[in-house]
């Protein structure tokens, strides 16, 4: 597994960027670069589950919100797959990435906030994430700076 790191500077408040990251309407906009129609189902509380779902909601990934510091830091621990709207028991494929992390950190310096993201990725998805993640961050920047 490889850790990919992405950064983008945004001229907006941490509160505005946080809202863009996790509010349903804007979350769907920036995550559309990964899969059009993708969304998340969660109560967004630390320690609780979150479901990252594709269009229609039958397929996706189940994860845990490992850490949540509002307007500063969010960490997801990816656990397994969802197929046919059900959590799939661990298998050979999911064991390759189960426990992988995805984090978002907001750091303010003067009038600019740096959004620092890290995501653990298995080899077969590295090129995809290297292409898609920066596109998602650009959308976050655009929505935050509106």
Coordinates of N, CA, C and O in Angstrom, one line a residue:
X1 N 0.8 -1.2 0.0 CA 0.0 0.0 0.0 C 0.9 1.2 0.0 O 1.9 1.3 0.6
X2 N 0.5 2.3 -0.7 CA 1.2 3.5 -0.8 C 0.4 4.6 -0.3 O -0.8 4.7 -0.5
X3 N 1.0 5.6 0.5 CA 0.4 6.7 1.0 C 0.5 7.9 -0.1 O 1.6 8.3 -0.4
X4 N -0.6 8.4 -0.6 CA -0.5 9.5 -1.5 C -0.9 10.7 -0.7 O -1.8 10.7 0.2
X5 N -0.2 11.8 -1.0 CA -0.4 13.1 -0.3 C -0.7 14.2 -1.3 O -0.1 14.3 -2.3
X6 N -1.7 15.0 -1.0 CA -2.2 16.1 -1.8 C -2.4 17.3 -1.0 O -2.9 17.2 0.2
X7 N -2.0 18.4 -1.5 CA -2.2 19.7 -0.8 C -2.8 20.7 -1.8 O -2.5 20.7 -3.0
X8 N -3.6 21.6 -1.3 CA -4.1 22.8 -2.0 C -4.3 23.9 -1.1 O -4.8 23.7 0.0
X9 N -4.0 25.1 -1.5 CA -4.2 26.3 -0.7 C -5.5 27.0 -1.2 O -5.8 27.1 -2.4
X10 N -6.3 27.4 -0.2 CA -7.7 27.9 -0.5 C -7.9 29.2 0.3 O -7.6 29.3 1.5
X11 N -8.4 30.2 -0.4 CA -8.6 31.5 0.2 C -10.0 31.5 0.7 O -10.9 32.1 0.1
X12 N -10.2 30.9 1.8 CA -11.6 30.8 2.5 C -11.3 30.4 3.9 O -10.2 30.0 4.3
X13 N -12.4 30.6 4.7 CA -12.2 30.2 6.1 C -12.2 28.7 6.3 O -12.8 28.0 5.4
X14 N -11.6 28.2 7.4 CA -11.7 26.8 7.6 C -13.1 26.3 7.8 O -13.4 25.2 7.3
X15 N -14.0 27.1 8.3 CA -15.4 26.7 8.5 C -16.1 26.5 7.2 O -16.8 25.5 7.0
X16 N -15.8 27.4 6.2 CA -16.4 27.3 4.9 C -15.9 26.0 4.2 O -16.7 25.3 3.6
X17 N -14.6 25.8 4.2 CA -14.0 24.6 3.6 C -14.5 23.3 4.2 O -14.9 22.4 3.5
X18 N -14.6 23.3 5.5 CA -15.2 22.1 6.2 C -16.6 21.8 5.7 O -17.0 20.7 5.5
X19 N -17.4 22.9 5.6 CA -18.8 22.8 5.1 C -18.8 22.2 3.7 O -19.6 21.3 3.4
X20 N -17.9 22.7 2.9 CA -17.8 22.2 1.5 C -17.4 20.7 1.5 O -18.0 19.9 0.7
X21 N -16.5 20.4 2.3 CA -16.0 19.0 2.4 C -17.1 18.0 2.7 O -17.3 17.0 2.1
X22 N -17.9 18.3 3.8 CA -18.8 17.3 4.4 C -20.3 17.5 4.2 O -21.1 16.6 4.5
X23 N -20.8 18.7 3.8 CA -22.2 18.9 3.6 C -22.6 18.1 2.3 O -21.9 18.0 1.3
X24 N -23.8 17.4 2.4 CA -24.2 16.5 1.4 C -24.1 17.1 0.0 O -23.6 16.5 -0.9
X25 N -24.7 18.2 -0.2 CA -24.7 18.8 -1.6 C -23.3 19.0 -2.2 O -23.1 18.6 -3.3
X26 N -22.5 19.7 -1.4 CA -21.1 19.9 -1.9 C -20.2 18.7 -1.9 O -19.4 18.5 -2.8
X27 N -20.4 17.8 -1.0 CA -19.7 16.5 -1.0 C -19.9 15.8 -2.3 O -19.0 15.3 -2.9
X28 N -21.2 15.7 -2.7 CA -21.5 15.0 -3.9 C -20.9 15.7 -5.1 O -20.5 15.0 -6.1
X29 N -20.7 17.0 -5.1 CA -20.1 17.7 -6.2 C -18.6 17.4 -6.4 O -18.1 17.0 -7.4
X30 N -17.9 17.5 -5.3 CA -16.4 17.2 -5.4 C -16.1 15.8 -5.5 O -15.1 15.4 -6.1
X31 N -16.9 14.9 -5.0 CA -16.6 13.5 -5.1 C -17.1 12.9 -6.4 O -16.8 11.7 -6.8
X32 N -17.8 13.7 -7.2 CA -18.2 13.2 -8.6 C -17.0 12.9 -9.5 O -17.2 12.1 -10.4
X33 N -15.8 13.4 -9.1 CA -14.6 13.1 -9.9 C -14.2 11.6 -9.8 O -13.6 11.1 -10.6
X34 N -14.6 11.0 -8.6 CA -14.3 9.6 -8.4 C -15.3 8.7 -9.0 O -15.0 7.7 -9.6
X35 N -16.6 9.1 -8.9 CA -17.7 8.3 -9.5 C -18.9 9.3 -9.5 O -19.4 9.7 -8.4
X36 N -19.4 9.6 -10.7 CA -20.6 10.5 -10.8 C -21.7 9.8 -10.0 O -22.0 8.7 -10.1
X37 N -22.3 10.7 -9.1 CA -23.4 10.2 -8.3 C -23.0 9.6 -7.0 O -23.8 9.1 -6.2
X38 N -21.7 9.6 -6.6 CA -21.3 9.0 -5.4 C -21.7 10.0 -4.2 O -21.8 11.2 -4.4
X39 N -21.9 9.4 -3.0 CA -22.3 10.1 -1.9 C -21.9 9.3 -0.6 O -21.4 8.2 -0.7
X40 N -22.1 10.0 0.5 CA -21.8 9.3 1.8 C -23.1 9.3 2.7 O -23.9 10.2 2.7
X41 N -23.2 8.3 3.5 CA -24.3 8.2 4.5 C -23.6 8.0 5.9 O -22.9 7.1 6.1
X42 N -23.9 9.0 6.7 CA -23.3 9.0 8.0 C -24.0 10.0 8.9 O -24.6 10.9 8.4
X43 N -23.8 9.8 10.2 CA -24.2 10.9 11.1 C -23.0 11.8 11.4 O -23.1 12.8 12.2
X44 N -21.9 11.5 10.8 CA -20.6 12.3 10.9 C -20.1 12.5 12.3 O -19.5 13.5 12.6
X45 N -20.3 11.5 13.2 CA -19.8 11.6 14.5 C -18.6 10.7 14.6 O -18.5 9.6 14.1
X46 N -17.6 11.2 15.4 CA -16.4 10.4 15.6 C -16.7 9.0 16.2 O -17.6 9.0 17.1
X47 N -16.1 8.0 15.7 CA -16.3 6.6 16.2 C -17.4 5.9 15.5 O -17.6 4.7 15.7
X48 N -18.2 6.6 14.7 CA -19.3 6.0 14.0 C -19.0 5.5 12.6 O -18.0 6.0 12.0
X49 N -19.8 4.7 12.1 CA -19.6 4.2 10.7 C -20.0 5.3 9.7 O -20.8 6.2 10.0
X50 N -19.4 5.1 8.5 CA -19.7 6.0 7.4 C -19.7 5.0 6.2 O -18.9 4.1 6.0
X51 N -20.7 5.2 5.3 CA -20.8 4.5 4.1 C -20.5 5.4 2.9 O -21.2 6.4 2.7
X52 N -19.5 5.1 2.1 CA -19.2 5.8 0.9 C -19.8 5.0 -0.2 O -19.3 3.8 -0.5
X53 N -20.8 5.5 -0.9 CA -21.6 4.8 -1.8 C -21.5 5.4 -3.2 O -21.4 6.6 -3.4
X54 N -21.7 4.5 -4.2 CA -21.7 4.9 -5.6 C -23.2 5.2 -6.0 O -24.1 5.0 -5.1
X55 N -23.4 5.5 -7.2 CA -24.7 5.9 -7.7 C -25.7 4.7 -7.4 O -25.4 3.5 -7.6
X56 N -26.8 5.0 -6.8 CA -27.8 4.0 -6.5 C -27.7 3.4 -5.1 O -28.6 2.9 -4.6
X57 N -26.5 3.6 -4.5 CA -26.3 3.2 -3.1 C -26.1 1.7 -2.8 O -25.9 1.3 -1.7
X58 N -26.1 0.8 -3.9 CA -25.9 -0.6 -3.6 C -24.5 -1.0 -3.5 O -24.2 -2.1 -2.9
X59 N -23.5 -0.3 -4.0 CA -22.1 -0.6 -4.0 C -21.3 0.5 -3.3 O -21.7 1.7 -3.4
X60 N -20.3 0.1 -2.6 CA -19.4 1.1 -2.0 C -18.5 0.5 -1.0 O -18.1 -0.6 -1.1
X61 N -18.2 1.3 0.0 CA -17.2 1.0 1.0 C -17.8 1.4 2.4 O -18.4 2.5 2.5
X62 N -17.5 0.6 3.4 CA -17.9 0.9 4.8 C -16.6 1.3 5.5 O -15.6 0.6 5.3
X63 N -16.7 2.3 6.3 CA -15.5 2.9 7.0 C -15.9 3.3 8.4 O -17.1 3.3 8.7
X64 N -14.9 3.8 9.2 CA -15.2 4.4 10.5 C -14.6 5.8 10.5 O -13.6 6.0 9.9
X65 N -15.3 6.7 11.2 CA -14.8 8.0 11.4 C -13.9 7.9 12.6 O -14.4 7.8 13.7
X66 N -12.6 7.7 12.4 CA -11.7 7.4 13.5 C -11.4 8.7 14.3 O -11.4 8.6 15.5
X67 N -11.3 9.9 13.6 CA -11.0 11.1 14.3 C -11.8 12.2 13.6 O -11.8 12.3 12.4
X68 N -12.4 13.1 14.4 CA -13.1 14.3 13.9 C -12.9 15.4 14.8 O -13.3 15.4 16.0
X69 N -12.1 16.4 14.3 CA -12.0 17.7 15.0 C -12.6 18.7 14.1 O -12.0 19.1 13.1
X70 N -13.8 19.2 14.4 CA -14.5 20.1 13.5 C -13.6 21.3 13.0 O -12.9 21.9 13.8
X71 N -13.7 21.5 11.7 CA -13.0 22.6 11.1 C -11.5 22.5 11.1 O -10.8 23.4 10.7
X72 N -11.0 21.3 11.5 CA -9.5 21.0 11.5 C -9.1 19.7 10.9 O -8.2 19.7 10.1
X73 N -9.7 18.6 11.3 CA -9.2 17.3 10.9 C -10.3 16.2 10.9 O -11.1 16.2 11.8
X74 N -10.2 15.4 9.9 CA -11.1 14.2 9.8 C -10.3 13.1 9.3 O -9.5 13.2 8.3
X75 N -10.5 11.9 9.9 CA -9.7 10.7 9.5 C -10.7 9.5 9.4 O -11.5 9.3 10.3
X76 N -10.7 8.9 8.3 CA -11.5 7.7 8.0 C -10.6 6.5 7.9 O -9.6 6.5 7.3
X77 N -11.1 5.4 8.6 CA -10.4 4.1 8.5 C -11.4 3.2 7.6 O -12.5 3.0 8.0
X78 N -10.9 2.8 6.5 CA -11.7 2.0 5.6 C -11.6 0.5 6.0 O -10.6 0.0 6.3
X79 N -12.8 -0.1 6.1 CA -13.0 -1.4 6.6 C -13.2 -2.5 5.6 O -12.6 -3.5 5.5
X80 N -14.3 -2.2 4.7 CA -14.6 -3.3 3.8 C -15.6 -2.7 2.7 O -15.9 -1.6 2.6
X81 N -16.1 -3.7 1.9 CA -16.9 -3.3 0.8 C -18.4 -3.5 1.2 O -18.8 -4.2 2.1
X82 N -19.2 -2.8 0.3 CA -20.7 -2.9 0.4 C -21.1 -3.4 -1.0 O -20.7 -2.8 -2.0
X83 N -21.8 -4.5 -1.1 CA -22.3 -5.0 -2.3 C -23.8 -5.3 -2.1 O -24.1 -5.9 -1.0
X84 N -24.6 -5.1 -3.1 CA -26.1 -5.3 -2.9 C -26.6 -4.7 -1.6 O -27.4 -5.4 -0.9
X85 N -26.1 -3.5 -1.3 CA -26.6 -2.8 -0.1 C -26.3 -3.5 1.2 O -26.9 -3.1 2.2
X86 N -25.3 -4.4 1.2 CA -24.9 -5.1 2.5 C -23.4 -5.0 2.7 O -22.7 -5.1 1.7
X87 N -23.0 -5.0 3.9 CA -21.6 -5.1 4.2 C -21.1 -6.5 3.9 O -21.7 -7.5 4.3
X88 N -20.0 -6.6 3.1 CA -19.4 -7.8 2.7 C -18.4 -8.3 3.8 O -17.6 -7.5 4.2
X89 N -18.5 -9.6 4.2 CA -17.5 -10.1 5.1 C -16.1 -10.0 4.5 O -15.9 -10.0 3.3
X90 N -15.1 -9.8 5.3 CA -13.7 -9.7 4.8 C -13.4 -10.8 3.8 O -13.8 -12.0 4.0
X91 N -12.7 -10.5 2.8 CA -12.3 -11.5 1.8 C -10.8 -11.1 1.3 O -10.2 -10.2 1.8
X92 N -10.3 -11.9 0.4 CA -8.9 -11.8 0.0 C -8.7 -10.4 -0.6 O -7.7 -9.8 -0.4
X93 N -9.6 -9.9 -1.4 CA -9.5 -8.6 -2.0 C -9.6 -7.4 -1.0 O -8.7 -6.5 -1.0
X94 N -10.5 -7.5 -0.1 CA -10.7 -6.4 0.9 C -9.5 -6.4 1.9 O -9.2 -5.3 2.4
X95 N -9.0 -7.6 2.2 CA -7.9 -7.6 3.2 C -6.6 -6.9 2.7 O -5.8 -6.5 3.5
X96 N -6.5 -6.7 1.4 CA -5.4 -5.9 0.8 C -5.4 -4.4 1.2 O -4.4 -3.8 1.3
X97 N -6.6 -3.9 1.5 CA -6.7 -2.5 1.8 C -7.5 -2.2 3.1 O -7.5 -1.1 3.6
X98 N -8.1 -3.2 3.8 CA -8.8 -3.0 5.0 C -7.9 -2.4 6.0 O -6.7 -2.9 6.2
X99 N -8.3 -1.3 6.7 CA -7.5 -0.6 7.7 C -6.8 0.6 7.1 O -6.1 1.3 7.8
X100 N -6.9 0.8 5.8 CA -6.3 1.9 5.1 C -6.9 3.2 5.6 O -8.1 3.2 6.0
X101 N -6.2 4.3 5.6 CA -6.6 5.5 6.1 C -6.8 6.6 5.1 O -6.1 6.5 4.0
X102 N -7.7 7.5 5.3 CA -7.9 8.7 4.5 C -8.1 9.9 5.4 O -9.0 9.8 6.2
X103 N -7.2 10.9 5.3 CA -7.3 12.0 6.2 C -7.3 13.4 5.5 O -6.9 13.5 4.4
X104 N -8.0 14.3 6.2 CA -8.1 15.7 5.7 C -7.7 16.6 6.9 O -8.3 16.5 7.9
X105 N -6.8 17.5 6.6 CA -6.3 18.4 7.7 C -6.3 19.9 7.1 O -5.8 20.1 6.0
X106 N -6.9 20.8 7.9 CA -7.0 22.2 7.5 C -6.1 23.0 8.4 O -6.2 22.9 9.6
X107 N -5.1 23.7 7.8 CA -4.2 24.6 8.5 C -4.2 26.0 8.0 O -4.0 26.2 6.8
X108 N -4.5 27.0 8.8 CA -4.6 28.3 8.4 C -3.3 29.1 8.6 O -2.6 28.9 9.6
X109 N -2.9 29.8 7.6 CA -1.7 30.7 7.7 C -2.1 32.0 7.0 O -2.3 32.0 5.8
X110 N -2.1 33.1 7.7 CA -2.6 34.3 7.2 C -4.0 34.2 6.7 O -4.8 33.6 7.3
X111 N -4.2 34.6 5.4 CA -5.6 34.5 4.9 C -5.8 33.3 4.0 O -6.8 33.2 3.3
X112 N -4.9 32.3 4.1 CA -5.0 31.1 3.3 C -5.1 29.9 4.1 O -4.4 29.8 5.2
X113 N -5.9 28.9 3.7 CA -6.0 27.6 4.4 C -5.4 26.6 3.5 O -5.7 26.5 2.3
X114 N -4.5 25.7 4.1 CA -4.0 24.6 3.3 C -4.8 23.4 3.7 O -5.0 23.1 4.8
X115 N -5.4 22.8 2.6 CA -6.1 21.5 2.8 C -5.1 20.4 2.4 O -4.6 20.3 1.3
X116 N -4.7 19.6 3.4 CA -3.7 18.5 3.3 C -4.4 17.2 3.4 O -5.1 17.0 4.4
X117 N -4.3 16.4 2.4 CA -5.0 15.1 2.4 C -4.0 14.0 2.2 O -3.0 14.2 1.5
X118 N -4.2 12.9 2.9 CA -3.4 11.7 2.7 C -4.4 10.5 2.6 O -5.4 10.4 3.2
X119 N -4.0 9.6 1.6 CA -4.9 8.5 1.4 C -4.0 7.3 1.1 O -3.1 7.4 0.3
X120 N -4.3 6.2 1.8 CA -3.6 4.9 1.6 C -4.2 4.2 0.4 O -5.5 4.0 0.4
X121 N -3.5 3.8 -0.6 CA -4.0 3.3 -1.8 C -3.2 2.0 -2.2 O -2.0 2.0 -2.1
X122 N -4.0 1.0 -2.7 CA -3.3 -0.2 -3.2 C -2.8 0.1 -4.6 O -3.3 1.0 -5.3
X123 N -1.8 -0.7 -5.0 CA -1.1 -0.4 -6.2 C -2.0 -0.2 -7.5 O -1.8 0.7 -8.3
X124 N -3.0 -1.1 -7.6 CA -3.8 -1.0 -8.8 C -4.6 0.3 -8.9 O -5.1 0.6 -10.0
X125 N -4.8 1.1 -7.8 CA -5.6 2.3 -7.9 C -4.7 3.6 -7.8 O -5.3 4.7 -7.8
X126 N -3.4 3.4 -7.7 CA -2.5 4.6 -7.5 C -2.7 5.6 -8.7 O -2.9 6.8 -8.4
X127 N -2.6 5.2 -9.9 CA -2.7 6.1 -11.0 C -4.1 6.8 -11.0 O -4.2 8.0 -11.3
X128 N -5.1 6.1 -10.7 CA -6.5 6.6 -10.7 C -6.6 7.7 -9.7 O -7.1 8.8 -9.9
X129 N -6.1 7.5 -8.4 CA -6.2 8.5 -7.4 C -5.3 9.7 -7.7 O -5.6 10.8 -7.4
X130 N -4.1 9.4 -8.3 CA -3.2 10.5 -8.6 C -3.8 11.5 -9.6 O -3.6 12.7 -9.6
X131 N -4.7 10.9 -10.4 CA -5.4 11.7 -11.4 C -6.7 12.4 -10.8 O -6.9 13.6 -11.0
X132 N -7.5 11.6 -10.1 CA -8.8 12.1 -9.7 C -8.7 13.0 -8.4 O -9.4 14.0 -8.4
X133 N -7.8 12.7 -7.5 CA -7.8 13.5 -6.2 C -7.6 15.0 -6.5 O -8.3 15.8 -5.9
X134 N -6.5 15.3 -7.2 CA -6.3 16.8 -7.5 C -7.5 17.5 -8.1 O -7.8 18.6 -7.8
X135 N -8.3 16.8 -9.0 CA -9.5 17.3 -9.6 C -10.5 17.6 -8.5 O -11.2 18.6 -8.5
X136 N -10.7 16.7 -7.6 CA -11.6 16.9 -6.5 C -11.2 18.1 -5.6 O -12.1 18.9 -5.2
X137 N -9.9 18.2 -5.3 CA -9.5 19.3 -4.5 C -9.7 20.7 -5.2 O -10.0 21.7 -4.6
X138 N -9.6 20.7 -6.5 CA -9.8 21.9 -7.3 C -11.3 22.3 -7.2 O -11.6 23.5 -7.0
X139 N -12.2 21.3 -7.2 CA -13.6 21.6 -7.0 C -13.9 22.1 -5.6 O -14.6 23.1 -5.4
X140 N -13.2 21.6 -4.6 CA -13.4 22.0 -3.2 C -12.9 23.5 -3.1 O -13.6 24.3 -2.5
X141 N -11.8 23.8 -3.8 CA -11.3 25.2 -3.8 C -12.3 26.1 -4.4 O -12.6 27.2 -3.9
X142 N -12.8 25.8 -5.6 CA -13.8 26.6 -6.3 C -15.0 26.9 -5.5 O -15.5 28.0 -5.3
X143 N -15.6 25.8 -4.9 CA -16.8 25.9 -4.1 C -16.5 26.7 -2.8 O -17.4 27.5 -2.4
X144 N -15.3 26.6 -2.2 CA -15.0 27.3 -1.0 C -14.7 28.8 -1.2 O -15.0 29.6 -0.3
X145 N -14.2 29.1 -2.4 CA -13.9 30.5 -2.7 C -15.0 31.3 -3.3 O -14.8 32.5 -3.6
X146 N -16.2 30.6 -3.5 CA -17.3 31.3 -4.1 C -17.8 32.4 -3.2 O -17.9 32.3 -2.0

